[in-house]
Coordinates of C-alpha atoms in Angstrom, one line a residue:
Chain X
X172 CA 21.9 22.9 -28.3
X173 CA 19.3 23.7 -25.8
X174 CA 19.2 21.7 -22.8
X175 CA 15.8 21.5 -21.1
X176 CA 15.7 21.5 -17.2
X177 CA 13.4 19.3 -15.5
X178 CA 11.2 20.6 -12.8
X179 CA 13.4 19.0 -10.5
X180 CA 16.0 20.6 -11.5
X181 CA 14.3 23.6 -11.5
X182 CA 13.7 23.3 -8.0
X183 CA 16.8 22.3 -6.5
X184 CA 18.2 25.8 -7.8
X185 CA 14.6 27.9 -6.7
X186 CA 16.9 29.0 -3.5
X187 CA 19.8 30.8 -5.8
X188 CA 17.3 31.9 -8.4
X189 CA 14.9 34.0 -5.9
X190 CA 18.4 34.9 -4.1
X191 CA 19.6 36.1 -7.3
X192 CA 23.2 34.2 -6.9
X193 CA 23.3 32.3 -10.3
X194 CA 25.9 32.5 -13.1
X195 CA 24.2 34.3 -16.1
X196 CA 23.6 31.2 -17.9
X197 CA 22.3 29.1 -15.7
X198 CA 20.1 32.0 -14.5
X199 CA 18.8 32.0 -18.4
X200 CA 18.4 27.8 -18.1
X201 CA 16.1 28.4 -15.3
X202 CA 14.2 31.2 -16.3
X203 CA 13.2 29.6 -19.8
X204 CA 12.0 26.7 -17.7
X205 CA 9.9 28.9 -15.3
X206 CA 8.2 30.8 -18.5
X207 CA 6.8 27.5 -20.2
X208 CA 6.3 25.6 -17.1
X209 CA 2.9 27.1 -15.3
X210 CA 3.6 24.6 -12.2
X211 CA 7.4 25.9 -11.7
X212 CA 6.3 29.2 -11.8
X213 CA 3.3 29.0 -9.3
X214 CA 5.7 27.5 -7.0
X215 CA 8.4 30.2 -7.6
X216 CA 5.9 33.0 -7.4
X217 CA 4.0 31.7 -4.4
X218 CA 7.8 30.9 -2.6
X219 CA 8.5 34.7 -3.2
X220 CA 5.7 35.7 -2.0
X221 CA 6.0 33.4 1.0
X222 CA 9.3 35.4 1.8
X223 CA 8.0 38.9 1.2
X224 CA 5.0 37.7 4.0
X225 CA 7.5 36.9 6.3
X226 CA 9.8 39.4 5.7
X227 CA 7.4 42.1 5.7
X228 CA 6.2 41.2 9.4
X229 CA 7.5 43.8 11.8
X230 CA 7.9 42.3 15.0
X231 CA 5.9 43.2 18.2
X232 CA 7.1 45.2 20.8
X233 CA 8.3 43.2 24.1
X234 CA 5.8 43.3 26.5
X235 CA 6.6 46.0 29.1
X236 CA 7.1 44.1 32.1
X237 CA 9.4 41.9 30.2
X238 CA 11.6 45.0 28.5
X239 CA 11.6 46.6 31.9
X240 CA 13.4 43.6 33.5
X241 CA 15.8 43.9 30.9
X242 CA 16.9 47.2 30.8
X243 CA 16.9 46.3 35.0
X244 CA 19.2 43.7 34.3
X245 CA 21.7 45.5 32.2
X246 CA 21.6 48.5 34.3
X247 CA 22.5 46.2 37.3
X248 CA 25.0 44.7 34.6
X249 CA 26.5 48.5 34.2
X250 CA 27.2 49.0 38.0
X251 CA 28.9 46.1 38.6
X252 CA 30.8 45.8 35.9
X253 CA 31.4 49.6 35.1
X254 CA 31.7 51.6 31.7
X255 CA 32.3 48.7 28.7
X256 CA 35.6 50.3 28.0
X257 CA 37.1 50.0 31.4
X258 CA 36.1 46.4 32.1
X259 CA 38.7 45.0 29.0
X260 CA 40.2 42.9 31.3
X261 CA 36.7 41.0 32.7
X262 CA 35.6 40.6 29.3
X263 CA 38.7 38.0 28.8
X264 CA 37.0 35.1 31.0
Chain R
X139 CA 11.7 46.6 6.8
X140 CA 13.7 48.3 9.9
X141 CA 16.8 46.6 10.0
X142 CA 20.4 47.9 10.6
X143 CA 22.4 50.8 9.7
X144 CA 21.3 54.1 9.4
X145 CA 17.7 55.4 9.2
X146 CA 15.2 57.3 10.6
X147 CA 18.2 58.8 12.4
X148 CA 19.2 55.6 14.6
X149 CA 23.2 54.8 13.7
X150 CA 24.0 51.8 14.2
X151 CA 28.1 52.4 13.9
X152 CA 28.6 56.1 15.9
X153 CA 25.9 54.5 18.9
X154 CA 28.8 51.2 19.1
X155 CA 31.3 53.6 19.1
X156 CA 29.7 55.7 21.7
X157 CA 28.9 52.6 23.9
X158 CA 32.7 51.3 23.7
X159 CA 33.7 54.3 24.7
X160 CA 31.8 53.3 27.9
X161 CA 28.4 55.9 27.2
X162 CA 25.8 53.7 28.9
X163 CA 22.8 55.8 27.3
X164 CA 24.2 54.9 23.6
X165 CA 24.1 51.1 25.1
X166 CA 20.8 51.4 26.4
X167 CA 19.6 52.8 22.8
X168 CA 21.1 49.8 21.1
X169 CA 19.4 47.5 23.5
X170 CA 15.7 49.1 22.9
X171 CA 16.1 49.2 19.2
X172 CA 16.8 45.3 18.4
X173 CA 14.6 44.0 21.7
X174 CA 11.9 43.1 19.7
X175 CA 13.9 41.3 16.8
X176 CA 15.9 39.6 19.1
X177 CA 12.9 38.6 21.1
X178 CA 10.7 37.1 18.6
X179 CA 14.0 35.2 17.3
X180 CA 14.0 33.6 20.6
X181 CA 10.2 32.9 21.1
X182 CA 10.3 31.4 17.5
X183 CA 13.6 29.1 18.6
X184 CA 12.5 28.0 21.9
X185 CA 8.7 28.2 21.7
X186 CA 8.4 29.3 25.5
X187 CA 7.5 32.3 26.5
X188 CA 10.0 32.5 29.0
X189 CA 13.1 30.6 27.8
X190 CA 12.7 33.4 25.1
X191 CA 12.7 36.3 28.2
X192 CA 15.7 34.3 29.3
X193 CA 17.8 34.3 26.2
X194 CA 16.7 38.0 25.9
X195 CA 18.4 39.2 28.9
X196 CA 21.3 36.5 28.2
X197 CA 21.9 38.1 24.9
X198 CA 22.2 41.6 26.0
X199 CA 24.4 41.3 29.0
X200 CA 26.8 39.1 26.8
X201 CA 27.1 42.2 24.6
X202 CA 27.6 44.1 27.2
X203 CA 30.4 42.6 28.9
X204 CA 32.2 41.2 25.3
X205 CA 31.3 44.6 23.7
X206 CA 35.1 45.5 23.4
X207 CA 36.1 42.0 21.5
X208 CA 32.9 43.3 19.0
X209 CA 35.4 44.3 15.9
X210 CA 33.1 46.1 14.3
X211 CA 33.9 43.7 10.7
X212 CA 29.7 42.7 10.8
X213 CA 26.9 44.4 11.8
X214 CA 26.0 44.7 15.5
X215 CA 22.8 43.8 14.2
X216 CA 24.4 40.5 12.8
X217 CA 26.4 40.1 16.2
X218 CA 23.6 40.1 18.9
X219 CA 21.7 37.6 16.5
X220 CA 24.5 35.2 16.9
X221 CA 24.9 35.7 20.9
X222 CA 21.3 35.0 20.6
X223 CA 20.9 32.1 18.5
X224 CA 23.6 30.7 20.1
X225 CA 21.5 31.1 24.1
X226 CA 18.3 29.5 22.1
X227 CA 20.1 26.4 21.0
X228 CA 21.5 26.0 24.3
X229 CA 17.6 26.3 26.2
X230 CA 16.4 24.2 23.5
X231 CA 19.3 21.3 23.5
X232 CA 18.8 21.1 27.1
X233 CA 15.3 20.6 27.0
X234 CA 15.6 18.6 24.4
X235 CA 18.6 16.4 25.6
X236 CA 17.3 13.0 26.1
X237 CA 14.9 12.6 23.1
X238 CA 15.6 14.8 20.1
X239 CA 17.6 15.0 17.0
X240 CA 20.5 17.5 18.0
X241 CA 20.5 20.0 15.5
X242 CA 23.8 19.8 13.8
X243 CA 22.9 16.2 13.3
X244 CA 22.7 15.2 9.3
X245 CA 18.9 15.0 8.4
X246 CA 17.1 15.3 5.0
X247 CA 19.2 16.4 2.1
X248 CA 16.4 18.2 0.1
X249 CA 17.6 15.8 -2.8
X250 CA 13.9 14.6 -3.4
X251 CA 12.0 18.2 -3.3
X252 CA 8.5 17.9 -4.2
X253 CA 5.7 20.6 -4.7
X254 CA 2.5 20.0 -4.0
X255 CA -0.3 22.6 -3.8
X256 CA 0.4 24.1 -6.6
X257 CA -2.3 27.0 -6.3
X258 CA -1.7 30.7 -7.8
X259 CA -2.3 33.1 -4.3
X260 CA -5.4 35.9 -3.7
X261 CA -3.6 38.9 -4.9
X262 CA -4.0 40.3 -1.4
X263 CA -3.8 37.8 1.3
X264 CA -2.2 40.6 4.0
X265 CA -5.3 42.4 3.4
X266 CA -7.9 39.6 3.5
X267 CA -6.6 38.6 7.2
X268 CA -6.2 40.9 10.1
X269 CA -2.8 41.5 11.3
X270 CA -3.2 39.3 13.9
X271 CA -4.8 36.8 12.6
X272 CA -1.8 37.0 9.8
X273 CA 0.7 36.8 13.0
X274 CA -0.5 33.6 13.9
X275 CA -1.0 31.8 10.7
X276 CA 2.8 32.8 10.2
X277 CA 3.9 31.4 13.9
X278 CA 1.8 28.3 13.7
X279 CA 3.7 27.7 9.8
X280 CA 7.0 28.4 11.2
X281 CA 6.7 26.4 14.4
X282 CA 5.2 23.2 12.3
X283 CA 9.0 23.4 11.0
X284 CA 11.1 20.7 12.5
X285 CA 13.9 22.7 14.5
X286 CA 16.9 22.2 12.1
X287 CA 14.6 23.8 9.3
X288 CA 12.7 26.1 11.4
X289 CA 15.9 27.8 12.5
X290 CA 17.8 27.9 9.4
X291 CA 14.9 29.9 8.1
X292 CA 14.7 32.3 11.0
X293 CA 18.4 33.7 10.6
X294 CA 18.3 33.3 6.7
X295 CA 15.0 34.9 5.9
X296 CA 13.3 36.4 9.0
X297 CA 16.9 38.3 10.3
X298 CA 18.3 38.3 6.9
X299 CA 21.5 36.7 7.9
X300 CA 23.5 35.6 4.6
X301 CA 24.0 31.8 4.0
X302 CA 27.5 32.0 5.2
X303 CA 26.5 33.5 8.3
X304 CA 23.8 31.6 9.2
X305 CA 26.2 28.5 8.4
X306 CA 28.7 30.3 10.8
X307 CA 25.9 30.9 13.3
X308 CA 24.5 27.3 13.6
X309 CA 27.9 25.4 13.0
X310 CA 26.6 24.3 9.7
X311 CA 28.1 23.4 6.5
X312 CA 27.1 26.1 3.5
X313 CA 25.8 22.9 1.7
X314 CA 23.7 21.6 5.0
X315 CA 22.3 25.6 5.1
X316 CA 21.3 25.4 1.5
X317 CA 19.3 22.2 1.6
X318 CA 17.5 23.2 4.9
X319 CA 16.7 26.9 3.5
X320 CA 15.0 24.9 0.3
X321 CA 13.1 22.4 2.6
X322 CA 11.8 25.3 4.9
X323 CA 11.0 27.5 1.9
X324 CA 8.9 24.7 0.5
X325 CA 7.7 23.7 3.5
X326 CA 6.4 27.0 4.2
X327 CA 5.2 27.7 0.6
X328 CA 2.7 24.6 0.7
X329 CA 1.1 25.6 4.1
X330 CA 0.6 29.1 3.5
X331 CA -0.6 28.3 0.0
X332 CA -3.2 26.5 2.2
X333 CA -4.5 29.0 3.2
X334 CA -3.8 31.8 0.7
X335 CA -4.8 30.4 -2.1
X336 CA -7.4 31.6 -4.6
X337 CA -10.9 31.0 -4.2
X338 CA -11.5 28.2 -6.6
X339 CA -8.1 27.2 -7.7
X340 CA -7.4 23.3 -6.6
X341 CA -3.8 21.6 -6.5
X342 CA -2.3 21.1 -10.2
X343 CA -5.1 23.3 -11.7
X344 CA -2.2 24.4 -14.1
X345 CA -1.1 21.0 -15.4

């Protein structure tokens, strides 16, 4: 007997299906759903592509002035608290 | 994607090593190569240009001084995000303190998901926008994102933290991770859809 998932249903899974994290069979449920149902799979195709977008963005480098007070910071950070493995016992606040 | 481990001759594992073994330079090396990621995390948490400079510097010197209770069982990659994330909640629950909805706090479940524009997308939307217009379309959909969403999404998908690190990360359930991730997704879906989608094509043109 074939069950037929609604689109709800459909959707509630959409994380685990584009994660890949589904049992076999339910993976199967929901990919017979998204092949006859053009709305499911615009949403499941445009969601993917949503992650690739985001994914796919590099991040900026940190403007200078700000990366240069940083490595300021931690160099400060490495004379007054020395080498990281002699300081064991000022890690343990 | 430049993410952890080993390419383009950075690794990650022999410069911990190095650093714990008190070489400053190998420190320094780790610091400059996740700056940026751990930046943007923390502009995209706070939204504040310098809360963001301030959980940078936080992050790193936390490192610095825990580095020998780092086991080594994750990532280092997967470590700093934590210290970070956990700096950003703290700027942003003390801004937010007296009027917001702390972020462990129950909200939506996700149980009633609904997908509106449902619009097939130009094949090449990263090419029909310049790369900064592109930046800001993303950073204006991500920051539309109520906080408990928003943030979810930013460890799951943006610093590819798994669910159960992300859940371990923000102090949430697996369940409350899982529901948030869909909302965000979808959320994030409809507004890029917005503006990505083909020339032509209205909402429910499939049905």
């Amino acid at each position: 007997m074939t069950r037929l998932l609604t689109c709800k249903q459909f959707l509630r899974d959409l994380n685990d299906y584009l994660d890949q994290t589904l049992d076999p069979a339910t993976l199967e449920e929901l990919q017979r759903h998204v092949n006859e149902c053009p709305n499911c799979w615009v949403v499941c195709n445009t969601t993917e592509k949503t992650l690739k977008v985001f994914k796919g963005f590099e991040p900026q480098a940190v403007p200078k002035d700000i990366q240069d007070r940083l490595m300021a910071a931690i160099e400060k950070k490495m004379q007054e608290e020395g080498p990281c493995c002699k300081k064991k016992h000022l890690a343990k606040e | 994607m430049s993410t952890p481990a080993t390419h383009n001759g950075f690794d990650e594992a022999s410069l911990v090593a190095r650093a714990k073994a008190g070489d400053a330079n190998a420190f320094s090396e780790l610091v400059r190569h996740y700056d940026r990621r751990v930046f943007r995390m923390a502009k995209q948490i706070t939204q504040n240009d310098d809360d963001a400079e301030d959980v940078l510097q936080e992050a790193f010197l936390k490192a610095y001084t825990h580095l020998d209770d780092f086991q080594g069982n994750s990532k280092f990659y997967t470590w700093i995000v934590r210290i970070a994330v956990n700096e950003a909640l703290m700027k942003l629950r003390k801004r937010r303190s007296d009027r917001s909805v702390p972020l462990d706090e129950p909200i939506d479940t996700g149980e009633d998901e609904v997908a509106r524009e449902i619009a097939v997308w130009d094949e090449n939307p990263e090419e029909t926008y310049s790369r900064e217009e592109l930046a800001e379309l993303l950073d204006e959909a991500i920051q539309s994102l109520k906080p408990a969403y928003r943030t979810v999404f930013i460890l799951r998908d943006i610093e590819e933290l798994s669910i159960e690190e992300t859940a371990e990360a923000l102090g949430l359930s697996i369940s409350a991770v899982k529901s948030r991730l869909l909302r965000a997704r979808l959320q994030l879906r409809e507004k890029l859809t917005r503006q990505f989608k083909r020339k032509g094509d209205d909402a429910f043109a499939y049905l």
